mmCIF file of C-alpha atoms in Angstrom:
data_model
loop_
_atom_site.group_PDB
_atom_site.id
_atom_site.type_symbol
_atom_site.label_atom_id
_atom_site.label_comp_id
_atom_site.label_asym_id
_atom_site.label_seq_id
_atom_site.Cartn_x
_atom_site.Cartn_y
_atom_site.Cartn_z
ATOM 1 C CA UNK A 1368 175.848 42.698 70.658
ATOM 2 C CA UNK A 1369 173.034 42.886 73.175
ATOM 3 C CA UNK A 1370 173.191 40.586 76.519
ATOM 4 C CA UNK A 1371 170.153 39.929 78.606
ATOM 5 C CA UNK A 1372 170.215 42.189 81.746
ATOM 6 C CA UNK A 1373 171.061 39.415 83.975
ATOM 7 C CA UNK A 1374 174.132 38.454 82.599
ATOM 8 C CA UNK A 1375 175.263 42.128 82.505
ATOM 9 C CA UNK A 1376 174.185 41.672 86.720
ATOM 10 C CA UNK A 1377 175.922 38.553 86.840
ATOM 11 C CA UNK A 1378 179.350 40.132 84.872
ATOM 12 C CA UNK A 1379 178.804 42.583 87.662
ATOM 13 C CA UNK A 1380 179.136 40.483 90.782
ATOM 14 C CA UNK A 1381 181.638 38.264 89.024
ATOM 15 C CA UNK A 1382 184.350 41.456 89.363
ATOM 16 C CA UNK A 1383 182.910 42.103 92.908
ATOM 17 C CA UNK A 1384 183.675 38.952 93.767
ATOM 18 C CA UNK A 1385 186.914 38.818 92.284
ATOM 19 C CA UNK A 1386 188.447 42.123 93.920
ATOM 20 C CA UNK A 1387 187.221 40.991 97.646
ATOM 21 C CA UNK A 1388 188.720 37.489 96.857
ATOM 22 C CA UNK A 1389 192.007 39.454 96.324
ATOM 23 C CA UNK A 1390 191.369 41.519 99.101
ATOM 24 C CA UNK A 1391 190.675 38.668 101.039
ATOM 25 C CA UNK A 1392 194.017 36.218 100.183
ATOM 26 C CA UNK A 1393 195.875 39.320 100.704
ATOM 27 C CA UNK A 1394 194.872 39.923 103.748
ATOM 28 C CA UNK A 1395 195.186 35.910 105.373
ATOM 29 C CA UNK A 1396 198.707 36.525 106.658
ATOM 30 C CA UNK A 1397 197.223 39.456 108.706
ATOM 31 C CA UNK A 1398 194.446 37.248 109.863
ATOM 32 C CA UNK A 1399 196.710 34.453 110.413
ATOM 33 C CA UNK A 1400 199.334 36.706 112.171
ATOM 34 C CA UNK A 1401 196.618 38.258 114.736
ATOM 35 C CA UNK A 1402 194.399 34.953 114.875
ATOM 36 C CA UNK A 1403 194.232 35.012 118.460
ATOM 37 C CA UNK A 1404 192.976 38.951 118.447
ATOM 38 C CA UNK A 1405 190.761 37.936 115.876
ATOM 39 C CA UNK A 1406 189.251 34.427 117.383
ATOM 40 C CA UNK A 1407 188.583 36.903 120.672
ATOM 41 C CA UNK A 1408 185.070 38.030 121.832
ATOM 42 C CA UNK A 1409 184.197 40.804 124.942
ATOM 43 C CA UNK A 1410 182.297 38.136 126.477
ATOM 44 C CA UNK A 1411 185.728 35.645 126.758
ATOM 45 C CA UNK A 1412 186.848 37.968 129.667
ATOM 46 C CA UNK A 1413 184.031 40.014 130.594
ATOM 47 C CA UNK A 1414 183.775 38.018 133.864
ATOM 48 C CA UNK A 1415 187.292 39.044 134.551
ATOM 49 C CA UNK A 1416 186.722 43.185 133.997
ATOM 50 C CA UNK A 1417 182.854 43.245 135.189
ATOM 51 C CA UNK A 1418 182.077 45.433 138.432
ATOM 52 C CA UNK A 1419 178.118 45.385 137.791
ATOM 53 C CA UNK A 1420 176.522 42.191 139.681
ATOM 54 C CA UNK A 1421 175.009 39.716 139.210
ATOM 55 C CA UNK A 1422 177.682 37.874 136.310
ATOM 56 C CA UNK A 1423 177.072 35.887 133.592
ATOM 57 C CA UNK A 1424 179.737 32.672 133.471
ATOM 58 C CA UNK A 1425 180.166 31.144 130.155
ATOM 59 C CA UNK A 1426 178.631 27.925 131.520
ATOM 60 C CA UNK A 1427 175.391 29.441 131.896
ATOM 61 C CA UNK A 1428 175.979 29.797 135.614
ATOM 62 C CA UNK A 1429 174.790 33.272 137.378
ATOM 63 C CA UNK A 1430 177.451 34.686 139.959
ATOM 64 C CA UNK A 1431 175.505 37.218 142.606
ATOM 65 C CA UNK A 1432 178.165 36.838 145.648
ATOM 66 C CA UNK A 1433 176.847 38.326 148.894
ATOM 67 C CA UNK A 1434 177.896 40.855 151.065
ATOM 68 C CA UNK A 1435 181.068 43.457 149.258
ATOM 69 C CA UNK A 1436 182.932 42.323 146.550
ATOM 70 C CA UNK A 1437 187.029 43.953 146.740
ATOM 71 C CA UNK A 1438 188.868 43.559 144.199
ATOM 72 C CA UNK A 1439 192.629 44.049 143.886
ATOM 73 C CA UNK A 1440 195.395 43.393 141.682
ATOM 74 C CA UNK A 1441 196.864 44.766 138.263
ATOM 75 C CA UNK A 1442 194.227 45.291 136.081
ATOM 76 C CA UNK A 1443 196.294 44.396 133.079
ATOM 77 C CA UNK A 1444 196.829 40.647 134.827
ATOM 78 C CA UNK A 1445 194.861 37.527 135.222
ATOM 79 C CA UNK A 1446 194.236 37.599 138.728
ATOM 80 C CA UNK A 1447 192.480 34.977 140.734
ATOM 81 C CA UNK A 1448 192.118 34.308 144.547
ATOM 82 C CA UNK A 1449 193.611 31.073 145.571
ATOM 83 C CA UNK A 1450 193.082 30.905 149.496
ATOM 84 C CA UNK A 1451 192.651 32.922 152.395
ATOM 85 C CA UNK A 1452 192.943 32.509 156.045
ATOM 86 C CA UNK A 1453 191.906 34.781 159.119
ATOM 87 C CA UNK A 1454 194.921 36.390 161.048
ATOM 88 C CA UNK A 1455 194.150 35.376 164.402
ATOM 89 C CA UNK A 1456 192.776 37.512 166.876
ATOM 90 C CA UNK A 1457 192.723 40.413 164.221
ATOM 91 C CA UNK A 1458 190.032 41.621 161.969
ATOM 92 C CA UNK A 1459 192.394 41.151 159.043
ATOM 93 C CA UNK A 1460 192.374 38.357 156.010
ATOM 94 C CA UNK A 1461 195.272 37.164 154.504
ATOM 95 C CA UNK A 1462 194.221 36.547 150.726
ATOM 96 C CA UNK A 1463 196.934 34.146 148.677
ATOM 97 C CA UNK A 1464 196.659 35.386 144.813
ATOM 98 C CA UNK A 1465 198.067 34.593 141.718
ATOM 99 C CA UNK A 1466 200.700 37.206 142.060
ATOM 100 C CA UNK A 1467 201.583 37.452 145.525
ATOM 101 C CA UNK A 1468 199.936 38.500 149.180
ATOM 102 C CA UNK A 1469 197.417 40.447 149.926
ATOM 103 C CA UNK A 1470 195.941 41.576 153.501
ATOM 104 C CA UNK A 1471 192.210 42.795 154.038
ATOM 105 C CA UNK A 1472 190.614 44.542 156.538
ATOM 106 C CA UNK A 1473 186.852 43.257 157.071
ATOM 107 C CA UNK A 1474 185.665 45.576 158.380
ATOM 108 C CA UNK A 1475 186.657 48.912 156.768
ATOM 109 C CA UNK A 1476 186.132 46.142 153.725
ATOM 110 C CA UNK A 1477 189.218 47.288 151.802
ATOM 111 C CA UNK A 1478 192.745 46.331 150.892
ATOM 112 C CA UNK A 1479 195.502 47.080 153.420
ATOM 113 C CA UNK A 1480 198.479 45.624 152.341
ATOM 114 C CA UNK A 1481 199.729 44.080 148.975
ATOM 115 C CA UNK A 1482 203.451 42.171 148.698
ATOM 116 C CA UNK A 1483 203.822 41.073 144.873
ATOM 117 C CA UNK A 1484 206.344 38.831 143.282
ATOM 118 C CA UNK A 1485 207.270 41.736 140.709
ATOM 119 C CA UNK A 1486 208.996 43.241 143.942
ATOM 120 C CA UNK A 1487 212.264 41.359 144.114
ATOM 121 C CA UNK A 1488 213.692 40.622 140.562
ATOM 122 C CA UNK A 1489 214.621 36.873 142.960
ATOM 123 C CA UNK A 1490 210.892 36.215 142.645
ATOM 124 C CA UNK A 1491 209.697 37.890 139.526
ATOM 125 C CA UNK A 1492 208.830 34.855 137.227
ATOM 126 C CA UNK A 1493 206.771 33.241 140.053
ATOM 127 C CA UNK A 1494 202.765 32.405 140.543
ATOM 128 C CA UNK A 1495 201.618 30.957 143.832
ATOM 129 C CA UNK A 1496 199.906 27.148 143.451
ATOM 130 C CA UNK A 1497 196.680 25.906 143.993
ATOM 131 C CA UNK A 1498 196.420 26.465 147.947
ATOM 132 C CA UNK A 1499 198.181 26.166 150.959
ATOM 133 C CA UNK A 1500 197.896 29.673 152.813
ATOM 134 C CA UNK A 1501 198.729 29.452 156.458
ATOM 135 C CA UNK A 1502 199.264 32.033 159.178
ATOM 136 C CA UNK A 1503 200.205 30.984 162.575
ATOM 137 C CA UNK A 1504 201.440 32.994 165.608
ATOM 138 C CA UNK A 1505 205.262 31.574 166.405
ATOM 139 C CA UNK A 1506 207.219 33.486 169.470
ATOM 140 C CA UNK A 1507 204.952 36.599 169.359
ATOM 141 C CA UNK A 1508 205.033 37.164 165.599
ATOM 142 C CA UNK A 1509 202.452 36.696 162.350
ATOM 143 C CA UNK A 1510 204.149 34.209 160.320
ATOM 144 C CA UNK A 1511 201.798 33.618 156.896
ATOM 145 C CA UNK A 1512 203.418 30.537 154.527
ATOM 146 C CA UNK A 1513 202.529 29.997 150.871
ATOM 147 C CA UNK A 1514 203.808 28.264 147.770
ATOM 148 C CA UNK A 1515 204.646 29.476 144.370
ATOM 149 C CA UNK A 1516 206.932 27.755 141.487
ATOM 150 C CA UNK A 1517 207.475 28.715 138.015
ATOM 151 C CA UNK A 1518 209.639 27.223 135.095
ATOM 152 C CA UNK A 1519 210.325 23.785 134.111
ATOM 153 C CA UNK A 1520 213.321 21.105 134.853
ATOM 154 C CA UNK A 1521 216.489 22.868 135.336
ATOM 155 C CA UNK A 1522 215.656 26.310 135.200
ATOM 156 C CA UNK A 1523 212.489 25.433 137.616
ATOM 157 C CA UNK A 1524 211.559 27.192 140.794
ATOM 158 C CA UNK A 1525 209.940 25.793 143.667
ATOM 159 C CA UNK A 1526 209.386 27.459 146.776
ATOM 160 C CA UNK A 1527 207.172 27.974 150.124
ATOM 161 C CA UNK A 1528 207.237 31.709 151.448
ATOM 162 C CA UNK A 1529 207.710 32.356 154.785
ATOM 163 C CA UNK A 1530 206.747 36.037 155.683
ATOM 164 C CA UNK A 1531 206.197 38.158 158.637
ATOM 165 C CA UNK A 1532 202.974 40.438 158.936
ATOM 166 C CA UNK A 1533 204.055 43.330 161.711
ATOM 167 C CA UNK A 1534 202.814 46.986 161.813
ATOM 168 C CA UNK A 1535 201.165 46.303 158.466
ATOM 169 C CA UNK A 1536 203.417 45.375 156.685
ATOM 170 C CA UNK A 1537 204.177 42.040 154.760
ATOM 171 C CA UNK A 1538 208.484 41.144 154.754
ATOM 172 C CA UNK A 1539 209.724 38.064 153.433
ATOM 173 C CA UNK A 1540 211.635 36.379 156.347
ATOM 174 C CA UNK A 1541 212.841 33.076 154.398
ATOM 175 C CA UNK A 1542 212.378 31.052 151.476
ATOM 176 C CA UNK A 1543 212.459 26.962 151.371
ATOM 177 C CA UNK A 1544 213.510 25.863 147.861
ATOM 178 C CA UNK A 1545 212.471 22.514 146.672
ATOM 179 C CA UNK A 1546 214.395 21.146 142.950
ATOM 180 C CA UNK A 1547 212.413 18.894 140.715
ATOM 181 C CA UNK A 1548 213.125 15.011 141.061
ATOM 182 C CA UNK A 1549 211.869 12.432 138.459
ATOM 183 C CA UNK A 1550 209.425 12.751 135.534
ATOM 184 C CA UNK A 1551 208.466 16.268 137.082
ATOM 185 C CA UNK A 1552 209.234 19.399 135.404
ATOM 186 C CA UNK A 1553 209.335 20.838 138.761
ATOM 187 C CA UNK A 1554 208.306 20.286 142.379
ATOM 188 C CA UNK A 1555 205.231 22.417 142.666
ATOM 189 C CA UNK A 1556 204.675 22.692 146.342
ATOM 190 C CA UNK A 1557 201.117 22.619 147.191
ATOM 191 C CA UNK A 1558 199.264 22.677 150.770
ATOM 192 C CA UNK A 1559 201.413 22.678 153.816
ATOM 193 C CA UNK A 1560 200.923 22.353 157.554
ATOM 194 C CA UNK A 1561 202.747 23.728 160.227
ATOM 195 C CA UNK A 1562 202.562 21.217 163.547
ATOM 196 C CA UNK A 1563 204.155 21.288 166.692
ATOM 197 C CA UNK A 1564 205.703 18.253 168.195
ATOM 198 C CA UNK A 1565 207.610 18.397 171.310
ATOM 199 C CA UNK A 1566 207.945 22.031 171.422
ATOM 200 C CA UNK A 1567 209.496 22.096 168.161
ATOM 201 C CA UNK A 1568 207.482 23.386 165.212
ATOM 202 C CA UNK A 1569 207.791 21.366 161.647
ATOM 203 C CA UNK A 1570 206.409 22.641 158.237
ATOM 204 C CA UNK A 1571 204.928 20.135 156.189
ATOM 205 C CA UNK A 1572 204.922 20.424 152.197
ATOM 206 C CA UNK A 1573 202.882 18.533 149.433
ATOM 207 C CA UNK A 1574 205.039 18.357 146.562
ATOM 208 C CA UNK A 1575 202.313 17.943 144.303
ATOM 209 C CA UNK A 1576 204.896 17.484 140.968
ATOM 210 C CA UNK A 1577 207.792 14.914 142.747
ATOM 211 C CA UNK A 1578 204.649 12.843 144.440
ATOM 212 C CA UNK A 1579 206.391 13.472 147.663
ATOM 213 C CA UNK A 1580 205.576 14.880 150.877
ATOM 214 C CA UNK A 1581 208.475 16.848 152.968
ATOM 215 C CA UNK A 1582 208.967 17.563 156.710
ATOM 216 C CA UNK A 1583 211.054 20.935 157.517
ATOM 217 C CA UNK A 1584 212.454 21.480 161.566
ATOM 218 C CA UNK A 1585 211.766 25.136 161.807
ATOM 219 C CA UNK A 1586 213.690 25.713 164.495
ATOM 220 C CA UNK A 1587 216.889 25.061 162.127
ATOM 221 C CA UNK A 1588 215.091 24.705 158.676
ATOM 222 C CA UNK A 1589 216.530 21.670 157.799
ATOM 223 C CA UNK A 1590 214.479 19.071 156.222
ATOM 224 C CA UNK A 1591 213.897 16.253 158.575
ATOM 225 C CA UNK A 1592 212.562 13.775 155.746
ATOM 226 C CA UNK A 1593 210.899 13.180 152.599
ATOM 227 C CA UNK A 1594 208.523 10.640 151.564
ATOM 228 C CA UNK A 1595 206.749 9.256 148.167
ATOM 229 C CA UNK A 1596 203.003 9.647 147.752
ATOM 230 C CA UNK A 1597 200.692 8.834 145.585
ATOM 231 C CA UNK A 1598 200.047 10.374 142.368
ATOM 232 C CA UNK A 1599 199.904 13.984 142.585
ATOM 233 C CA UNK A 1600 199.275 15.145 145.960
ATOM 234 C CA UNK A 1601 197.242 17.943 146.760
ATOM 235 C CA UNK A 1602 195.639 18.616 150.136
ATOM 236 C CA UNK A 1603 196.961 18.010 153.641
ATOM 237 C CA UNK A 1604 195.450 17.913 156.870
ATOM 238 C CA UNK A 1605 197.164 16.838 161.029
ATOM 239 C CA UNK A 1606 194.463 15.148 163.357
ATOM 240 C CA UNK A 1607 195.225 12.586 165.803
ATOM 241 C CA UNK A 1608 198.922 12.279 165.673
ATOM 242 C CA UNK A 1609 198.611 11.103 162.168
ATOM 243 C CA UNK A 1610 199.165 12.950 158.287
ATOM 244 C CA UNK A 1611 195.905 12.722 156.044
ATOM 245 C CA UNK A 1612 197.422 13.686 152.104
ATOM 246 C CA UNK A 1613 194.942 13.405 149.473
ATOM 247 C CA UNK A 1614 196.151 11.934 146.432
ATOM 248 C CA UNK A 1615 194.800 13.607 143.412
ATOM 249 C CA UNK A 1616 195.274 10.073 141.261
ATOM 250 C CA UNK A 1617 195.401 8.217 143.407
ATOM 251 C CA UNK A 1618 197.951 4.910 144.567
ATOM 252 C CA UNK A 1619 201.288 5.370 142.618
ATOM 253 C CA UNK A 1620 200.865 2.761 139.497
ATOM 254 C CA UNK A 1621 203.124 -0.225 140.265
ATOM 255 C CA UNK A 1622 200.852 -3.003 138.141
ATOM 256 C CA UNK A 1623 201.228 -1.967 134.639
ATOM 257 C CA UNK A 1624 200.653 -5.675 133.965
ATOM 258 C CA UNK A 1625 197.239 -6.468 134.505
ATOM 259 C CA UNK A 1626 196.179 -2.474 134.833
ATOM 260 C CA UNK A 1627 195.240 0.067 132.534
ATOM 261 C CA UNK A 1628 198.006 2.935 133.091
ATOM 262 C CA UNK A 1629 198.500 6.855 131.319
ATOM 263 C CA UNK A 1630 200.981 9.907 132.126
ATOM 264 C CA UNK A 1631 198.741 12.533 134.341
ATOM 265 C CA UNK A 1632 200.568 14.344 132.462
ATOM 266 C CA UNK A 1633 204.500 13.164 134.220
ATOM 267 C CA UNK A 1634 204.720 9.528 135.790
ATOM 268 C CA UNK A 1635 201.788 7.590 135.262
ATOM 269 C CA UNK A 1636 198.235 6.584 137.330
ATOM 270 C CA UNK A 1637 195.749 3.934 136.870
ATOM 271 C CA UNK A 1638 192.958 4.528 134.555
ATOM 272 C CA UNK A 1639 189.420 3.502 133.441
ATOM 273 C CA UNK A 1640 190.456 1.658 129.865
ATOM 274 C CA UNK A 1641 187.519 3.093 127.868
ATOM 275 C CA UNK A 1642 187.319 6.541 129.329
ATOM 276 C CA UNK A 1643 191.085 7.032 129.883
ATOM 277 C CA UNK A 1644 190.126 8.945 132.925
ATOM 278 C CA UNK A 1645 191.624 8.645 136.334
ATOM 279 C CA UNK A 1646 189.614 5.463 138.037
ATOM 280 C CA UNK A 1647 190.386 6.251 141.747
ATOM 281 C CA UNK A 1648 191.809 8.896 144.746
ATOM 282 C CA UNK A 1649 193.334 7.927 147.908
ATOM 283 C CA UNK A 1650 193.866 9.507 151.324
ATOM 284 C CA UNK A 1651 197.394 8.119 152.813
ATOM 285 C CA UNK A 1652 197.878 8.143 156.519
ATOM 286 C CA UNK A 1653 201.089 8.578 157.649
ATOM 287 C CA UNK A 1654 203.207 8.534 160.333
ATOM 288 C CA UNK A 1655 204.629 12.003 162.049
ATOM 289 C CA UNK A 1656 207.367 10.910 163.114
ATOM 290 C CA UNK A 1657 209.152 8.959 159.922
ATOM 291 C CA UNK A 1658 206.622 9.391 157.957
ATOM 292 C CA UNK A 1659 205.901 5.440 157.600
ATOM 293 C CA UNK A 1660 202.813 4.895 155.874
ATOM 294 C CA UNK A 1661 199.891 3.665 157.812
ATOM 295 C CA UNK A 1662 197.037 3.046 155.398
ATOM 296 C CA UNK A 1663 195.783 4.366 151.918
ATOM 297 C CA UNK A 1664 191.735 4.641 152.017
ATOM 298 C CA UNK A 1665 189.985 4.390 148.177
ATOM 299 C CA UNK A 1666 187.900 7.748 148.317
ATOM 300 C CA UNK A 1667 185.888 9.611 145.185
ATOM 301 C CA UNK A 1668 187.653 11.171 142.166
ATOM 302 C CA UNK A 1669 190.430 14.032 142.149
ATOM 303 C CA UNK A 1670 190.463 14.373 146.279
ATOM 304 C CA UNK A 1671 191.567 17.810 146.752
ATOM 305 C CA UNK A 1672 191.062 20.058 149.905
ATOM 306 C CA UNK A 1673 191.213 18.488 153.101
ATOM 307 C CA UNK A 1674 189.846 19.340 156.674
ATOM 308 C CA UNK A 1675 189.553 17.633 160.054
ATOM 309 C CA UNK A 1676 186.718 18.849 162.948
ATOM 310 C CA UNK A 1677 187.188 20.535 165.971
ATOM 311 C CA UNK A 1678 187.579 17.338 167.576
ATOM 312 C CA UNK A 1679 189.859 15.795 165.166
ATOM 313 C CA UNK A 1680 187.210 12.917 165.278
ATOM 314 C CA UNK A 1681 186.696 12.921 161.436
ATOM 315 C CA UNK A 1682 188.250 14.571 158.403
ATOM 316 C CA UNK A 1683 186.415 15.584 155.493
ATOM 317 C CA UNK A 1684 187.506 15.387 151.496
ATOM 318 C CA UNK A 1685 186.578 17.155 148.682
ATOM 319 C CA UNK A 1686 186.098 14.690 145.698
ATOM 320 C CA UNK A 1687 186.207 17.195 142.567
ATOM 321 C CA UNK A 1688 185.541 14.845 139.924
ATOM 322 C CA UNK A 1689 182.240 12.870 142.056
ATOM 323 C CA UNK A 1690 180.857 16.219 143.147
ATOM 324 C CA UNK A 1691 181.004 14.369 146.797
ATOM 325 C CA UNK A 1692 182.554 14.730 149.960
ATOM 326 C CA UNK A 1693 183.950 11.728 151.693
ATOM 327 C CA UNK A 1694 184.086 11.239 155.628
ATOM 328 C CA UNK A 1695 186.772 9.269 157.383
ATOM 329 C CA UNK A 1696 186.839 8.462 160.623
ATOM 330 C CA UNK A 1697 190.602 9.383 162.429
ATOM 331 C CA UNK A 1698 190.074 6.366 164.717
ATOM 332 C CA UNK A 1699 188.523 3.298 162.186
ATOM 333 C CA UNK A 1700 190.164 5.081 159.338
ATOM 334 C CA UNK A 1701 187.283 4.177 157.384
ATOM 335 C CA UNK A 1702 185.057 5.732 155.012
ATOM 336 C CA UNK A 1703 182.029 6.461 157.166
ATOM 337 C CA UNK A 1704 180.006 8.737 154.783
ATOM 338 C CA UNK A 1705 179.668 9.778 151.326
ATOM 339 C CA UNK A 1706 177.833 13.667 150.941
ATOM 340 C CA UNK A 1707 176.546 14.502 147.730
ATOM 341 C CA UNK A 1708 176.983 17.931 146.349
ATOM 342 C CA UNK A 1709 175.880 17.624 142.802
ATOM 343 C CA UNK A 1710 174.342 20.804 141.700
ATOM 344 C CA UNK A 1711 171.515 18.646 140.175
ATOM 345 C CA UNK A 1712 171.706 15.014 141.368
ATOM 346 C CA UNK A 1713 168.686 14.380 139.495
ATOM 347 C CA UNK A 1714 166.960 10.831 140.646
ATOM 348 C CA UNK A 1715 168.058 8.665 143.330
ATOM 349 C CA UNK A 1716 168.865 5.225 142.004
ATOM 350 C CA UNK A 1717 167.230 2.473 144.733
#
């Protein structure tokens, strides 16, 4: 019997078809197994492993930095920067990363030192927070304190760092632990501050997780108190005798009556009802001394970094979420002025 030609074609790709569709099915639990190696492109982490300038970021944003880019770190991690601080009176950087400590010289423009959690099997588990690098000069000596916390509930680790730079070299001198109270999975220390107050210096600590802020004699290290917060604290600043603590969500959520409320993502905040975003940040005042709370001033979205001027007459908050900067005055304690930072604020609504 004679068939047309196309059916013969069509007989053809009907077996091709067939043996890639077993080929195929028997190769899902391979794809399925190594989805993750599969799903990944070059360009995922190509800003991670680039050296030629300018980058590319995947939201269409060009990175050309200026001046000398140094770059540090195992190769084989995720590194990132977190915060740095001048060593006073030097020509060195102190540069808190993911991983540990690293010290820069800027003028040679080249790594110096490098302490790493992988050094001590104590601290092995660990990544530093968000922020809260500080090095101050106590009794003749370099003293650089930063946070890092790993784990969750019981087997969590919070701590602050509190390390010695001498002769170029970084040593740990002491470690503050903080445990995980509440809803928190752990405390997750955050920005701290190191004040002195009658010739005694204190350490204070955001405890971004507990919603707490604590204050540490560092004479004796022994914590003179701890306080609540608002929701998830972040940033910390000393200017007139008086704590500034940005709130990332703001007041803690007592009405859950008459307010909308949702976890952020342990305890809970007050929230827009049809966006289920957070509706408001704070700045809390506080006391120095007990640590009483003096005022909590409404500011922009997710307040995060904190800074006072020279003349502690103002302090100035970063408001992630408005893409604004709100100014308080240390006297009024008042919002005075709102900066916009948009990257395109588009039209002015009059």
């Amino acid at each position: 019997m004679k068939y047309p030609k196309f059916l013969l074609h069509l007989s053809i790709l009907a077996i091709s078809f067939s043996l890639y569709a077993c080929h195929t099915v028997s190769g899902n639990k391979q794809t399925s197994d190594n989805e993750q190696v599969n799903m990944h492109s070059a360009y995922d982490d190509s800003t991670l492993n680039r050296h030629i300038l300018p980058v590319l970021m995947p939201y269409n944003r060009i990175i050309d930095p200026a001046g000398t880019v140094i770059s540090f770190g195992d190769a084989a991690d995720e590194n990132h920067s977190m915060d740095v601080r001048l060593i006073p009176g030097t020509r060195f950087i102190a540069v808190e990363d993911r991983y540990g400590l690293t010290i820069i010289d800027t003028v040679a423009k080249k790594v110096t030192t490098r302490w790493t959690y992988k050094q001590d099997t104590r601290y092995r588990e660990l990544t530093s927070t968000y922020s809260g690098l500080k090095v101050v000069n106590i009794d003749n000596q370099t003293q650089i304190y930063w946070s890092a916390a790993a784990g969750k509930g019981k087997d969590s680790k919070s701590y602050v760092f509190q390390a010695i730079w001498k002769d170029g070299n970084i040593s740990i001198q002491n470690t503050f632990n903080f445990k995980a109270e509440g809803e928190s999975p752990l405390a997750l220390p955050n920005d701290l501050a190191i004040n002195k107050e009658n010739g005694i210096n204190y350490l204070y600590v955001v405890l971004n997780g507990n919603n707490q802020l604590a204050k540490i004699n560092l004479t004796d290290n022994k914590t003179v108190w701890i306080r609540s917060t608002g929701v998830a604290p972040y940033g910390l600043t000393i200017a007139k005798n008086k704590i500034f603590l940005t709130n990332w969500a703001g007041p803690q959520a007592i009405d859950t009556l008459k307010r909308e409320t949702a976890g952020v993502p342990y305890g809970k905040a007050y929230v827009d009802p049809k966006t289920g975003a957070t509706v408001q940040g704070t700045v809390m005042v506080m006391d120095l001394a007990k640590g009483d709370v003096i005022k909590e001033i409404p500011v922009g979205l997710h307040p995060n970094a904190i800074i006072n001027s020279a003349d502690e007459a103002f302090v100035y908050v970063a408001n992630g979420n408005s893409d604004m900067v709100s100014v308080i005055s240390t006297s009024s304690l008042q919002n005075v002025a709102a900066i916009d930072v948009k990257l395109n604020p588009g039209k002015k609504v009059i």
